[in-house]
PDB file of C-alpha atoms in Angstrom:
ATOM      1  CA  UNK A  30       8.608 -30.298 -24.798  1.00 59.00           C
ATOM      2  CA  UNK A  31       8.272 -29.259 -21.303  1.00 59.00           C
ATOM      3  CA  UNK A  32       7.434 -30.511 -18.312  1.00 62.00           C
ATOM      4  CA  UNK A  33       4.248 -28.878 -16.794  1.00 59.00           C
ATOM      5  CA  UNK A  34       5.883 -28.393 -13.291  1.00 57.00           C
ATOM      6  CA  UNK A  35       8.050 -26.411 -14.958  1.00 54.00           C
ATOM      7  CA  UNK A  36       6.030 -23.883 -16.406  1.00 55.00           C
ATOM      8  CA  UNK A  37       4.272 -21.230 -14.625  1.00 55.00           C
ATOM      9  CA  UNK A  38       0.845 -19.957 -14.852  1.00 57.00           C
ATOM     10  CA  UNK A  39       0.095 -16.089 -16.336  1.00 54.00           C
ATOM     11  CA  UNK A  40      -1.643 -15.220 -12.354  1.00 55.00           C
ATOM     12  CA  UNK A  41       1.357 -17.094 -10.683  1.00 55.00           C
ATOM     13  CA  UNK A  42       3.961 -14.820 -12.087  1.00 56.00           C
ATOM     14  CA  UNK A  43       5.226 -11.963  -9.671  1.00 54.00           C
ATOM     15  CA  UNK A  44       3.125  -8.592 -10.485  1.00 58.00           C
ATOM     16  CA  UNK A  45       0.202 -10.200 -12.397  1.00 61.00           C
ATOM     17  CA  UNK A  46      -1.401  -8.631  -9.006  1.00 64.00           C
ATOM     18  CA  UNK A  47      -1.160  -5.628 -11.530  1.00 64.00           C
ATOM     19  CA  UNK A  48      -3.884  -6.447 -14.190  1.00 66.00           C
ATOM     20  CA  UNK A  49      -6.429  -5.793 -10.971  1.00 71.00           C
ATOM     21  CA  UNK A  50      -5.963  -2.490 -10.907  1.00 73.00           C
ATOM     22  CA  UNK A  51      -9.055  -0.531 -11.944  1.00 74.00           C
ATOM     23  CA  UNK A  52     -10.329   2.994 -13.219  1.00 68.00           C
ATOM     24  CA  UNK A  53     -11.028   5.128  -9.752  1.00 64.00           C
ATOM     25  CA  UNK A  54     -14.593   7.185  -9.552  1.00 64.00           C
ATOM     26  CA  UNK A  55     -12.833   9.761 -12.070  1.00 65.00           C
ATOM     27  CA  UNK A  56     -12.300   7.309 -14.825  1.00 68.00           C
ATOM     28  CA  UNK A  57      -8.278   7.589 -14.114  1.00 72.00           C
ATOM     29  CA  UNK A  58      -6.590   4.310 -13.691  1.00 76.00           C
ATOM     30  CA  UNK A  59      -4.815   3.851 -10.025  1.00 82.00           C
ATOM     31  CA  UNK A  60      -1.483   3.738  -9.172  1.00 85.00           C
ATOM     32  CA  UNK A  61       0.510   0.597  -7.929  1.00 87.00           C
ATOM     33  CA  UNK A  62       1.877   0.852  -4.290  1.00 89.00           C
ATOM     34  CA  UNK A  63       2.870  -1.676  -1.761  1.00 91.00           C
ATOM     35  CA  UNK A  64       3.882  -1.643   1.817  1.00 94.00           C
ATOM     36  CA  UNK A  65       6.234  -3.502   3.744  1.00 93.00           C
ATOM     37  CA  UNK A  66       4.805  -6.181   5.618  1.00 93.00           C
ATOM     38  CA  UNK A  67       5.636  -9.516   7.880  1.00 92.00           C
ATOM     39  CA  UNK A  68       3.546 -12.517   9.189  1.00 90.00           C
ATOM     40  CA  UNK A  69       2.968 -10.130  12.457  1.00 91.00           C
ATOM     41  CA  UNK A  70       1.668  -7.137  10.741  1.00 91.00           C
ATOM     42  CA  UNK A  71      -0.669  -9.157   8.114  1.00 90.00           C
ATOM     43  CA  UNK A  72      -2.517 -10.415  11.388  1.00 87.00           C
ATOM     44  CA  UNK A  73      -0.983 -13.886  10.911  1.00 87.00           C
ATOM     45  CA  UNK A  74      -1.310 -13.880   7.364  1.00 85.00           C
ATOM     46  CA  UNK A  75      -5.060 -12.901   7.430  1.00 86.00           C
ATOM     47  CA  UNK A  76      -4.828  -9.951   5.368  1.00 89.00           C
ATOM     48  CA  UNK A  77      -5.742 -11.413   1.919  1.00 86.00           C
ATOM     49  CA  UNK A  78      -6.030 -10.497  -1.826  1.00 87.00           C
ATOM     50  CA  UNK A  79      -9.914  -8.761  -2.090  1.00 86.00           C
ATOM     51  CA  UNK A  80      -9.830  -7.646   1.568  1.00 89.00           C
ATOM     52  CA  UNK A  81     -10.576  -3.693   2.632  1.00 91.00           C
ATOM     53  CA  UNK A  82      -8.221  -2.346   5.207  1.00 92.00           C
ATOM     54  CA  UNK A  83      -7.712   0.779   7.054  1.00 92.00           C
ATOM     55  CA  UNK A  84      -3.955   2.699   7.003  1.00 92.00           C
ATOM     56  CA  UNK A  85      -3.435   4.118  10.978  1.00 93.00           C
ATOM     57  CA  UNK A  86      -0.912   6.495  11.645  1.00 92.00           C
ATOM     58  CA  UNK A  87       0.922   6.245  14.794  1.00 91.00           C
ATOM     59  CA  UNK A  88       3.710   9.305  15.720  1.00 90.00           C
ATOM     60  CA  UNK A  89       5.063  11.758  18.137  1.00 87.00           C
ATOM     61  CA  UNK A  90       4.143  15.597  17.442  1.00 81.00           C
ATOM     62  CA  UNK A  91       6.387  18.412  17.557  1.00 82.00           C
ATOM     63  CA  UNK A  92       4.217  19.172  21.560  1.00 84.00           C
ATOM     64  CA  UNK A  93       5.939  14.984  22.323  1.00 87.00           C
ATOM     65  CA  UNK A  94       1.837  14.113  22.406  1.00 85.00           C
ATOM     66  CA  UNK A  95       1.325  10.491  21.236  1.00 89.00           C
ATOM     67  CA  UNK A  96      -0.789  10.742  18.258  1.00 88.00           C
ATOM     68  CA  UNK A  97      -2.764   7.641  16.640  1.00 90.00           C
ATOM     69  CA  UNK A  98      -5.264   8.279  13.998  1.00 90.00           C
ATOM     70  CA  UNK A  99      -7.035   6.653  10.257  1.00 90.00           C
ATOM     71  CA  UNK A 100      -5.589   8.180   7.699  1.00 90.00           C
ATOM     72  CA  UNK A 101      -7.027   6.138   4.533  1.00 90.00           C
ATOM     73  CA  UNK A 102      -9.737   4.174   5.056  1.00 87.00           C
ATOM     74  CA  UNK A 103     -11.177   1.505   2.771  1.00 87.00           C
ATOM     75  CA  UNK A 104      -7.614   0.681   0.677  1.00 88.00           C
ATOM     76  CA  UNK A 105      -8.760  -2.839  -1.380  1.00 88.00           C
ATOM     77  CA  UNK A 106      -5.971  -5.141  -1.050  1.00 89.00           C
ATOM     78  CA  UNK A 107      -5.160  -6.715  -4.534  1.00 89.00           C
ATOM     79  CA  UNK A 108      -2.111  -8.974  -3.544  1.00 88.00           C
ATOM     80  CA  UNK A 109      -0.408 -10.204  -0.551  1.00 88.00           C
ATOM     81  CA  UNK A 110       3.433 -11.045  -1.888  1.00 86.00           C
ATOM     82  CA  UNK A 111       6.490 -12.349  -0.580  1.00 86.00           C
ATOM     83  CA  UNK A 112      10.019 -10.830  -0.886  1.00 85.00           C
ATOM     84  CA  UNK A 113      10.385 -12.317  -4.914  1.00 82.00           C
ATOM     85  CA  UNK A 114       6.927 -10.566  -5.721  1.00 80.00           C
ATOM     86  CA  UNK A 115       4.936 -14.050  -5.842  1.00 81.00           C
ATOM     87  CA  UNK A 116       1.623 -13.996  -4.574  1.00 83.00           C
ATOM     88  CA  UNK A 117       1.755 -15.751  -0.828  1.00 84.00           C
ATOM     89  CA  UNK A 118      -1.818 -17.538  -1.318  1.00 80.00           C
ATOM     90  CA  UNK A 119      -1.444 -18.418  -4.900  1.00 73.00           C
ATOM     91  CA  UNK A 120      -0.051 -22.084  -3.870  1.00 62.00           C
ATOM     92  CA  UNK A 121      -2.183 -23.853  -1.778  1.00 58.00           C
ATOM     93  CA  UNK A 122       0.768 -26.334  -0.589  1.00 61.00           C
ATOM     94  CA  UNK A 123       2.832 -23.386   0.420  1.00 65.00           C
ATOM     95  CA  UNK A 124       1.904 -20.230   2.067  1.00 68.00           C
ATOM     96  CA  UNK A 125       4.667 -17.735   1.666  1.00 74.00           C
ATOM     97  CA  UNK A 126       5.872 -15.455   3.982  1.00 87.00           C
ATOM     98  CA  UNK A 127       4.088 -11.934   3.498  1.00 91.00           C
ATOM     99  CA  UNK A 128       6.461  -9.171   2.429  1.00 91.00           C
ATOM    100  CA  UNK A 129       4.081  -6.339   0.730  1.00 91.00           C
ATOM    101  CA  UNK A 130       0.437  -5.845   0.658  1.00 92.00           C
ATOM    102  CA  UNK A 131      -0.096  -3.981  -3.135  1.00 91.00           C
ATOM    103  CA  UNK A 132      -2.745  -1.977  -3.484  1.00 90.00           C
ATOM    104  CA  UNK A 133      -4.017   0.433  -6.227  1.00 87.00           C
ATOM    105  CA  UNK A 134      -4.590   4.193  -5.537  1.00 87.00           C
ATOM    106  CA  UNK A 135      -5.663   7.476  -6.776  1.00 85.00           C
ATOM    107  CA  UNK A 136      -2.563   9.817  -7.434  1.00 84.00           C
ATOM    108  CA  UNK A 137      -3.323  12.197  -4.534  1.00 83.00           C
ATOM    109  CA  UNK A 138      -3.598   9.155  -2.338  1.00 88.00           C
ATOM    110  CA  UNK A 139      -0.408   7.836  -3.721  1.00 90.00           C
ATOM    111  CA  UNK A 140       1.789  10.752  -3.077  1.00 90.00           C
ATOM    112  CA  UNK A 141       0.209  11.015   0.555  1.00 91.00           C
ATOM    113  CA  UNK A 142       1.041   7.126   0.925  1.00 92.00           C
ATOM    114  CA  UNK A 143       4.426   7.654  -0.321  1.00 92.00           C
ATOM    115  CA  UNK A 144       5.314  10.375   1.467  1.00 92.00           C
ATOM    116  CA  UNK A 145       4.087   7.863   5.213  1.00 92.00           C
ATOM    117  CA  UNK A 146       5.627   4.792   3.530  1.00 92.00           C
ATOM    118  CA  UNK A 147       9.156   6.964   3.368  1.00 92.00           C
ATOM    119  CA  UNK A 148       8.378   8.277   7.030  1.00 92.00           C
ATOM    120  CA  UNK A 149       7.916   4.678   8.058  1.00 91.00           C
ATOM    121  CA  UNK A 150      10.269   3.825  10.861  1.00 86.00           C
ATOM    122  CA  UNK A 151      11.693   7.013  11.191  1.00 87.00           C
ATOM    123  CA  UNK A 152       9.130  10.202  12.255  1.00 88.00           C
ATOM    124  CA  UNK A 153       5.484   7.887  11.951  1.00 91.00           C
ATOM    125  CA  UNK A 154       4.467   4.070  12.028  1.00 93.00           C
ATOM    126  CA  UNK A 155       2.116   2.775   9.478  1.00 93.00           C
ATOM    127  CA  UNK A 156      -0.436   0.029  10.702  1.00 93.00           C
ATOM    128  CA  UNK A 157      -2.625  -1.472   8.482  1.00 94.00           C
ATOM    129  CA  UNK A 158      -6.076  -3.209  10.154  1.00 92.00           C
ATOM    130  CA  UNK A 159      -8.328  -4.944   8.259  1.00 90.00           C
ATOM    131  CA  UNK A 160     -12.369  -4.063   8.551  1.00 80.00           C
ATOM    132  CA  UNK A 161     -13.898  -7.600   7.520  1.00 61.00           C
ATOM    133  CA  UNK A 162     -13.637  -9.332   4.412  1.00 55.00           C
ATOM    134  CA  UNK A 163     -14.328  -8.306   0.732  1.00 50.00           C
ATOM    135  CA  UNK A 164     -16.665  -5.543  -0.685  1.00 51.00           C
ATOM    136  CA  UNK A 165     -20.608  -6.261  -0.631  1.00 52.00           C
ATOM    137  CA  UNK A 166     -21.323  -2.831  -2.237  1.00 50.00           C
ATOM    138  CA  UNK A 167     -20.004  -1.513  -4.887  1.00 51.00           C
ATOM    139  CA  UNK A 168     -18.498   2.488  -4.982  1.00 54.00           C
ATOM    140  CA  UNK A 169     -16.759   1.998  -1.498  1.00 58.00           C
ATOM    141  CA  UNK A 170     -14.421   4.962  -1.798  1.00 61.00           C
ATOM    142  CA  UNK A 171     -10.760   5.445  -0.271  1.00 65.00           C
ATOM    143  CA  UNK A 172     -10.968   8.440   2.089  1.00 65.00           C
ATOM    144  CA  UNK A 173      -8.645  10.110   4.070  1.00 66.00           C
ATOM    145  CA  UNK A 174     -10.016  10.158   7.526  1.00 69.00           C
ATOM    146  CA  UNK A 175      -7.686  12.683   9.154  1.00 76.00           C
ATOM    147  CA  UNK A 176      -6.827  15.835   7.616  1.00 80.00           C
ATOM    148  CA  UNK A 177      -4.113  16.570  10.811  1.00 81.00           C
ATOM    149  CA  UNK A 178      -2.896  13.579   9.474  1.00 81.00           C
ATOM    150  CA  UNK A 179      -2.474  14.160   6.266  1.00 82.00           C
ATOM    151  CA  UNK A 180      -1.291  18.177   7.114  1.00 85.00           C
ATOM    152  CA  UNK A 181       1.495  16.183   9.436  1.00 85.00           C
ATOM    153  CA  UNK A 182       2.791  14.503   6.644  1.00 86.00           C
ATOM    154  CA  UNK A 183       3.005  17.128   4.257  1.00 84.00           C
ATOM    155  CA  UNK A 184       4.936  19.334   7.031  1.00 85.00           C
ATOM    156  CA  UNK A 185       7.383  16.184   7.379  1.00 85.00           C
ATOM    157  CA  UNK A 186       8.377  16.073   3.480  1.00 82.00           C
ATOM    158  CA  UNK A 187       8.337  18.372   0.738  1.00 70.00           C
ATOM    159  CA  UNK A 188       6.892  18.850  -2.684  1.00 64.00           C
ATOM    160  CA  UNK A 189       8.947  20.190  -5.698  1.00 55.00           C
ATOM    161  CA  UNK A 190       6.658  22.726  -7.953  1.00 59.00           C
ATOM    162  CA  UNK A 191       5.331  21.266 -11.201  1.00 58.00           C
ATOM    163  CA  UNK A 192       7.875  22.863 -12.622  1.00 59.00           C
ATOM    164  CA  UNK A 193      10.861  22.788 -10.645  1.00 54.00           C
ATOM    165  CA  UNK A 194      14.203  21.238 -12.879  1.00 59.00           C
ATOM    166  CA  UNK A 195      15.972  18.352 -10.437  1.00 48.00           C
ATOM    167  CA  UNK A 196      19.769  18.694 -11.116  1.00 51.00           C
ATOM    168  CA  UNK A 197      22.411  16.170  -9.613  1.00 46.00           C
ATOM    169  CA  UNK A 198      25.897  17.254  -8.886  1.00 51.00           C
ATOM    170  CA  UNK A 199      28.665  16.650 -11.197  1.00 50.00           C
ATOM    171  CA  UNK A 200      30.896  13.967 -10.355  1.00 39.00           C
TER     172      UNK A 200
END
């Protein structure tokens, strides 16, 4: 009763990206996380699903010294998606324009990421470079590369304590 054109596949809906997300070397599942993206900053659209890719920092210190530096190194990219979420290479008539590269992450990794995705644009610049094409061995590990990096970050944002109760004013 309906016409195949109209019905989508289970991989070509937006976030099936999700169902590649694996177990990390402690046996706890990775987080989802994307980051903003264009045609410029995907290298022309080269940055593709199964790729490995480096996270730079770029920024000003508190001393006004240019500062440019890996801070996670060897992020697997599991989708490249366009502003509705569908996958830009998953149609092979029509490459979308890139809008977020989606990755899975451990949790300390995540709220690092977070914390320079939220910086973005404002106190840091994120650049994402790709280091060749997919994985040959298996166990490649993300690392943070810089810990002044990382330290810079943490000094630009804040963490609540574990157990810290988050109120919002009456209206």
């Amino acid at each position: 009763m309906f016409y195949d054109q109209a019905v989508d596949e289970k991989d070509d809906l937006p976030g099936s990206w999700l169902k590649k997300i694996k177990k990390n070397s402690l046996g706890e599942l990775d987080i989802p996380i994307y980051i903003d993206v264009d045609t410029t900053t995907t290298y022309g659209n080269s940055i593709q699903p199964d790729m490995y890719v480096d996270i730079y920092v770029k920024a000003i210190n508190e001393k006004e010294v240019l500062m440019f530096g890996k801070m996670l190194s060897n992020i697997k990219v599991l989708a490249t998606t366009d502003s509705e979420g569908k996958d830009v290479f998953r149609s092979s008539e029509d490459i979308g324009s890139p809008a977020f590269l989606n990755f899975g992450v451990s949790a300390d990794n995540f709220d690092l990421l977070k914390k320079a995705i939220y910086l973005d644009g404002k106190q840091i610049q994120l650049v994402v470079v790709p280091h060749g094409g997919a994985e040959k061995e298996t166990g490649l590990e993300v690392n943070v590369s810089s810990e002044y990096l990382r330290d810079y970050i943490q000094n630009l944002t804040f963490e609540l304590p574990q157990n810290a109760e988050v109120t919002t004013p009456e209206t």
